[in-house]
């Protein structure tokens, strides 16, 4: 589908694992509340994000202000007290990094809003209450195209982590605007 | 201070009993007296009698202490800064007024009688001097006034009574220090008819780019001159760059701000001067001109970044390039190869066609640096475009190749025009790519190359995380320099650079340097930035990486010799000995250079301003062996910009130290009490006058006893 050279193996790590910095993309799924990591682990995660790492929080529940979302917001506040998770605008690079999308897609049927935490010019953390992994894993009843759209969103997510705001470069804009008409 | 002393029995109990008996006796005696007046007279007489008895018993004496005032040191501080030479309204200079009051006998004699006077000259610092030499010295010429700093410099071990400061208060270097002793400040007569136009301030931006408008901001002060005729001019080497009249509406409190804009046309050091109209009768013309020096940088650097596929190596390099405000980045990442099926119509994709023809023909010359990262050209264009790329580099462009499974030999570059400009010879066999996890070390060429400097030492490089695989090569080109190499016996180049014609090329033979950018260790991430900072600056021909450097002090004094050093290096940055360079102006020959590639000469600046020194090796000037630097000769004294009396400053100083302030002409009305408050005394002797053996006391007691007896008898109580 894309030119990304993907590895088929996946590493499952704790925040205190020294191999954490071998993996610049951190996938953090969940459906329940969790306690805040230790101060040492928080510092590691803060350093991970500041150095250029990216984390995607995938909420399987899809419930607004659910327990996992509450924990994620607490985590972000503990990491960066001066910043807030905020909705990503529709012209964010993540909606055009490979496919042209107008929202995020997952297993859950909701508005497909992405919440992001910016560090400098890039979005370093994204929270999605739509269960992306669930949609990729199984067919969603009654909505055959929803899985395809979720896969497209997943591709955009990876592409954004790998290319940042490449699609915001001036040279891309005329093409993208033409296709958006 | 006078006081009593006693020499009799010292028992407190005995004295208590005696005093109690006396009081009871007085009370009993008085209680039988009927008349109130007579009773009080009896009390008085009896008290006197008892006091006399006790004085005899205690052998009481009257003690007188003799003392004299200690002559504390008093600092007499006279302002010798250049502003003290300015005229007052009486036609004399401020310094003349100081000298006049110092010559008045009453002024100094009064102080000399009570204090140990110590004289100081004050300008940029406080200097102890004798009174005579101070008053015989010529016109004040100190180039600054540091009142607070100077007064703080008084010897803290001495018990200063105070400081008598004779100054205009025009402090040029503000400070927050408070003197340790009271300040009695005396200032010259206020000037009311000042005639002077001055450039108070002229500032240029810290960074200036070629062909980008630059604004020089100046603040002008004009007193007693026709402001409507005042114009401001910006010049460089005799050429007027900008000129401006100041509208009447711009003046506020005799001051106006003006902005002069111009567009620099040449990279390198640029001397500038800002000058205003000279009017007849100004107190000084030295403040009518200011000099500035600018280092004009090339315009934003245009970088073309082509990546064969999205990867972490690409992501971190893009992050680095994107954060650099001097880089105008044009990126093309191959997100999908022709064999990839996106499973979606073209309209659903954000992909754009790769405009290789436009980029590698018409647009190529517009880029300062081209980067191929893990990019296999064969899918997109023919070797014809690689020929263009080679010509681009040979004619002054820069090219950086970065590894991966589609780079170097794997990208089909072996035997192409591109290989001819690379620092390494390529392989394209099965063993080209090593997947070994291996540490990197600094190569011998890296230690002397300016790309690896500062944070990037050999030991730091050896401690970095290992790389994950690299390209083996068929060796370095003869004129290439390996900066980093694998830490094994093969010492395979990992980062190598090469000068090619007028341009430069570099090769990074791995795709895992991103591991140095993304690390829990901040020092490691610094190395990544330092490496790419150095690489980027070398590739775009940053002047600091030139093979000729001319080093001189940034500021020198007029007509005072100073030394200039010229340093020459070869293309591999090893010292270039035995070469003669020419330095101008004035034209002098330097060299031949020694084993360190260095030659030193002496230059004397004959005029104030910004001196542009140029060093060249005539026979290689066209190959870049020419460099320039700016030297500021002389500098306008802040004294000539702070010409007004600053009485409020002196008032603050007096208030903070509980001192006083007033004009020199009215010194007699000024309170010197703050310095007298500190006067202390020492005892010189004591005189005791015994009371108990004086006949006058005995007569007094006898008379008192007779009156007491007579009065009591009259009252019928005797």
PDB file of N, CA, C and O in Angstrom, chain B residues 154-186:
ATOM      1  N   UNK B 154      35.421  52.556  47.675  1.00  0.00           N
ATOM      2  CA  UNK B 154      36.135  53.136  48.828  1.00  0.00           C
ATOM      3  C   UNK B 154      36.485  52.034  49.820  1.00  0.00           C
ATOM      4  O   UNK B 154      35.689  51.130  50.059  1.00  0.00           O
ATOM      5  N   UNK B 155      37.669  52.155  50.410  1.00  0.00           N
ATOM      6  CA  UNK B 155      38.173  51.120  51.315  1.00  0.00           C
ATOM      7  C   UNK B 155      37.148  50.826  52.429  1.00  0.00           C
ATOM      8  O   UNK B 155      36.878  51.678  53.282  1.00  0.00           O
ATOM      9  N   UNK B 156      36.575  49.627  52.435  1.00  0.00           N
ATOM     10  CA  UNK B 156      35.533  49.328  53.435  1.00  0.00           C
ATOM     11  C   UNK B 156      36.093  49.216  54.854  1.00  0.00           C
ATOM     12  O   UNK B 156      35.338  49.234  55.819  1.00  0.00           O
ATOM     13  N   UNK B 157      37.410  49.111  54.974  1.00  0.00           N
ATOM     14  CA  UNK B 157      37.993  48.960  56.314  1.00  0.00           C
ATOM     15  C   UNK B 157      38.072  50.308  57.041  1.00  0.00           C
ATOM     16  O   UNK B 157      38.282  50.345  58.253  1.00  0.00           O
ATOM     17  N   UNK B 158      37.927  51.407  56.323  1.00  0.00           N
ATOM     18  CA  UNK B 158      38.042  52.728  56.958  1.00  0.00           C
ATOM     19  C   UNK B 158      36.662  53.233  57.409  1.00  0.00           C
ATOM     20  O   UNK B 158      35.665  53.019  56.714  1.00  0.00           O
ATOM     21  N   UNK B 159      36.629  53.939  58.564  1.00  0.00           N
ATOM     22  CA  UNK B 159      35.336  54.450  59.081  1.00  0.00           C
ATOM     23  C   UNK B 159      35.003  55.798  58.449  1.00  0.00           C
ATOM     24  O   UNK B 159      35.123  56.842  59.101  1.00  0.00           O
ATOM     25  N   UNK B 160      34.581  55.780  57.198  1.00  0.00           N
ATOM     26  CA  UNK B 160      34.335  57.018  56.470  1.00  0.00           C
ATOM     27  C   UNK B 160      33.237  57.841  57.148  1.00  0.00           C
ATOM     28  O   UNK B 160      32.170  57.329  57.444  1.00  0.00           O
ATOM     29  N   UNK B 161      33.538  59.129  57.359  1.00  0.00           N
ATOM     30  CA  UNK B 161      32.505  60.027  57.885  1.00  0.00           C
ATOM     31  C   UNK B 161      31.493  60.330  56.794  1.00  0.00           C
ATOM     32  O   UNK B 161      30.299  60.518  57.062  1.00  0.00           O
ATOM     33  N   UNK B 162      31.961  60.362  55.562  1.00  0.00           N
ATOM     34  CA  UNK B 162      31.077  60.664  54.457  1.00  0.00           C
ATOM     35  C   UNK B 162      31.845  60.860  53.176  1.00  0.00           C
ATOM     36  O   UNK B 162      33.064  60.650  53.119  1.00  0.00           O
ATOM     37  N   UNK B 163      31.095  61.250  52.152  1.00  0.00           N
ATOM     38  CA  UNK B 163      31.682  61.469  50.830  1.00  0.00           C
ATOM     39  C   UNK B 163      31.190  62.822  50.340  1.00  0.00           C
ATOM     40  O   UNK B 163      29.971  63.062  50.302  1.00  0.00           O
ATOM     41  N   UNK B 164      32.115  63.687  49.991  1.00  0.00           N
ATOM     42  CA  UNK B 164      31.740  64.959  49.358  1.00  0.00           C
ATOM     43  C   UNK B 164      32.004  64.766  47.866  1.00  0.00           C
ATOM     44  O   UNK B 164      33.152  64.574  47.450  1.00  0.00           O
ATOM     45  N   UNK B 165      30.935  64.734  47.092  1.00  0.00           N
ATOM     46  CA  UNK B 165      31.026  64.419  45.668  1.00  0.00           C
ATOM     47  C   UNK B 165      30.774  65.681  44.859  1.00  0.00           C
ATOM     48  O   UNK B 165      29.713  66.303  44.975  1.00  0.00           O
ATOM     49  N   UNK B 166      31.736  66.049  44.018  1.00  0.00           N
ATOM     50  CA  UNK B 166      31.552  67.196  43.124  1.00  0.00           C
ATOM     51  C   UNK B 166      31.447  66.640  41.711  1.00  0.00           C
ATOM     52  O   UNK B 166      32.451  66.217  41.116  1.00  0.00           O
ATOM     53  N   UNK B 167      30.223  66.624  41.167  1.00  0.00           N
ATOM     54  CA  UNK B 167      29.981  65.910  39.906  1.00  0.00           C
ATOM     55  C   UNK B 167      28.743  66.468  39.223  1.00  0.00           C
ATOM     56  O   UNK B 167      27.876  67.067  39.875  1.00  0.00           O
ATOM     57  N   UNK B 168      28.661  66.222  37.880  1.00  0.00           N
ATOM     58  CA  UNK B 168      27.434  66.597  37.164  1.00  0.00           C
ATOM     59  C   UNK B 168      26.397  65.477  37.238  1.00  0.00           C
ATOM     60  O   UNK B 168      25.292  65.598  36.720  1.00  0.00           O
ATOM     61  N   UNK B 169      26.770  64.328  37.816  1.00  0.00           N
ATOM     62  CA  UNK B 169      25.803  63.243  38.011  1.00  0.00           C
ATOM     63  C   UNK B 169      25.461  62.474  36.756  1.00  0.00           C
ATOM     64  O   UNK B 169      24.584  61.610  36.787  1.00  0.00           O
ATOM     65  N   UNK B 170      26.161  62.778  35.641  1.00  0.00           N
ATOM     66  CA  UNK B 170      25.820  62.111  34.372  1.00  0.00           C
ATOM     67  C   UNK B 170      26.479  60.751  34.312  1.00  0.00           C
ATOM     68  O   UNK B 170      27.488  60.553  33.643  1.00  0.00           O
ATOM     69  N   UNK B 171      25.926  59.812  35.031  1.00  0.00           N
ATOM     70  CA  UNK B 171      26.508  58.473  35.102  1.00  0.00           C
ATOM     71  C   UNK B 171      26.279  57.750  33.779  1.00  0.00           C
ATOM     72  O   UNK B 171      25.162  57.699  33.274  1.00  0.00           O
ATOM     73  N   UNK B 172      27.350  57.161  33.238  1.00  0.00           N
ATOM     74  CA  UNK B 172      27.221  56.479  31.943  1.00  0.00           C
ATOM     75  C   UNK B 172      26.999  54.985  32.090  1.00  0.00           C
ATOM     76  O   UNK B 172      26.529  54.331  31.170  1.00  0.00           O
ATOM     77  N   UNK B 173      27.394  54.435  33.225  1.00  0.00           N
ATOM     78  CA  UNK B 173      27.192  52.997  33.433  1.00  0.00           C
ATOM     79  C   UNK B 173      26.355  52.809  34.687  1.00  0.00           C
ATOM     80  O   UNK B 173      26.882  52.782  35.790  1.00  0.00           O
ATOM     81  N   UNK B 174      25.042  52.705  34.510  1.00  0.00           N
ATOM     82  CA  UNK B 174      24.174  52.606  35.688  1.00  0.00           C
ATOM     83  C   UNK B 174      24.507  51.389  36.530  1.00  0.00           C
ATOM     84  O   UNK B 174      24.883  50.348  36.011  1.00  0.00           O
ATOM     85  N   UNK B 175      24.368  51.554  37.810  1.00  0.00           N
ATOM     86  CA  UNK B 175      24.618  50.468  38.750  1.00  0.00           C
ATOM     87  C   UNK B 175      23.634  50.646  39.899  1.00  0.00           C
ATOM     88  O   UNK B 175      23.003  51.698  40.028  1.00  0.00           O
ATOM     89  N   UNK B 176      23.499  49.629  40.712  1.00  0.00           N
ATOM     90  CA  UNK B 176      22.524  49.719  41.807  1.00  0.00           C
ATOM     91  C   UNK B 176      23.199  49.835  43.169  1.00  0.00           C
ATOM     92  O   UNK B 176      22.526  49.839  44.183  1.00  0.00           O
ATOM     93  N   UNK B 177      24.521  49.915  43.179  1.00  0.00           N
ATOM     94  CA  UNK B 177      25.240  49.949  44.448  1.00  0.00           C
ATOM     95  C   UNK B 177      24.933  51.212  45.246  1.00  0.00           C
ATOM     96  O   UNK B 177      24.628  52.263  44.691  1.00  0.00           O
ATOM     97  N   UNK B 178      24.980  51.068  46.560  1.00  0.00           N
ATOM     98  CA  UNK B 178      24.746  52.216  47.436  1.00  0.00           C
ATOM     99  C   UNK B 178      26.016  52.432  48.269  1.00  0.00           C
ATOM    100  O   UNK B 178      26.484  51.501  48.930  1.00  0.00           O
ATOM    101  N   UNK B 179      26.592  53.649  48.244  1.00  0.00           N
ATOM    102  CA  UNK B 179      27.809  53.906  49.023  1.00  0.00           C
ATOM    103  C   UNK B 179      27.575  53.660  50.513  1.00  0.00           C
ATOM    104  O   UNK B 179      26.445  53.787  51.011  1.00  0.00           O
ATOM    105  N   UNK B 180      28.665  53.352  51.234  1.00  0.00           N
ATOM    106  CA  UNK B 180      28.541  52.984  52.650  1.00  0.00           C
ATOM    107  C   UNK B 180      28.455  54.192  53.566  1.00  0.00           C
ATOM    108  O   UNK B 180      28.171  54.047  54.748  1.00  0.00           O
ATOM    109  N   UNK B 181      28.753  55.379  53.053  1.00  0.00           N
ATOM    110  CA  UNK B 181      28.761  56.587  53.894  1.00  0.00           C
ATOM    111  C   UNK B 181      27.849  57.643  53.266  1.00  0.00           C
ATOM    112  O   UNK B 181      27.574  57.600  52.073  1.00  0.00           O
ATOM    113  N   UNK B 182      27.396  58.616  54.067  1.00  0.00           N
ATOM    114  CA  UNK B 182      26.514  59.658  53.524  1.00  0.00           C
ATOM    115  C   UNK B 182      27.213  60.442  52.420  1.00  0.00           C
ATOM    116  O   UNK B 182      28.399  60.756  52.532  1.00  0.00           O
ATOM    117  N   UNK B 183      26.449  60.751  51.367  1.00  0.00           N
ATOM    118  CA  UNK B 183      27.002  61.498  50.246  1.00  0.00           C
ATOM    119  C   UNK B 183      26.457  62.925  50.293  1.00  0.00           C
ATOM    120  O   UNK B 183      25.248  63.147  50.316  1.00  0.00           O
ATOM    121  N   UNK B 184      27.385  63.886  50.334  1.00  0.00           N
ATOM    122  CA  UNK B 184      27.017  65.292  50.186  1.00  0.00           C
ATOM    123  C   UNK B 184      27.430  65.671  48.768  1.00  0.00           C
ATOM    124  O   UNK B 184      28.621  65.713  48.453  1.00  0.00           O
ATOM    125  N   UNK B 185      26.442  65.819  47.895  1.00  0.00           N
ATOM    126  CA  UNK B 185      26.734  66.010  46.472  1.00  0.00           C
ATOM    127  C   UNK B 185      26.606  67.476  46.088  1.00  0.00           C
ATOM    128  O   UNK B 185      25.641  68.149  46.462  1.00  0.00           O
ATOM    129  N   UNK B 186      27.584  67.948  45.331  1.00  0.00           N
ATOM    130  CA  UNK B 186      27.581  69.331  44.844  1.00  0.00           C
ATOM    131  C   UNK B 186      27.694  69.289  43.325  1.00  0.00           C
ATOM    132  O   UNK B 186      28.569  68.610  42.780  1.00  0.00           O
TER     133      UNK B 186
END
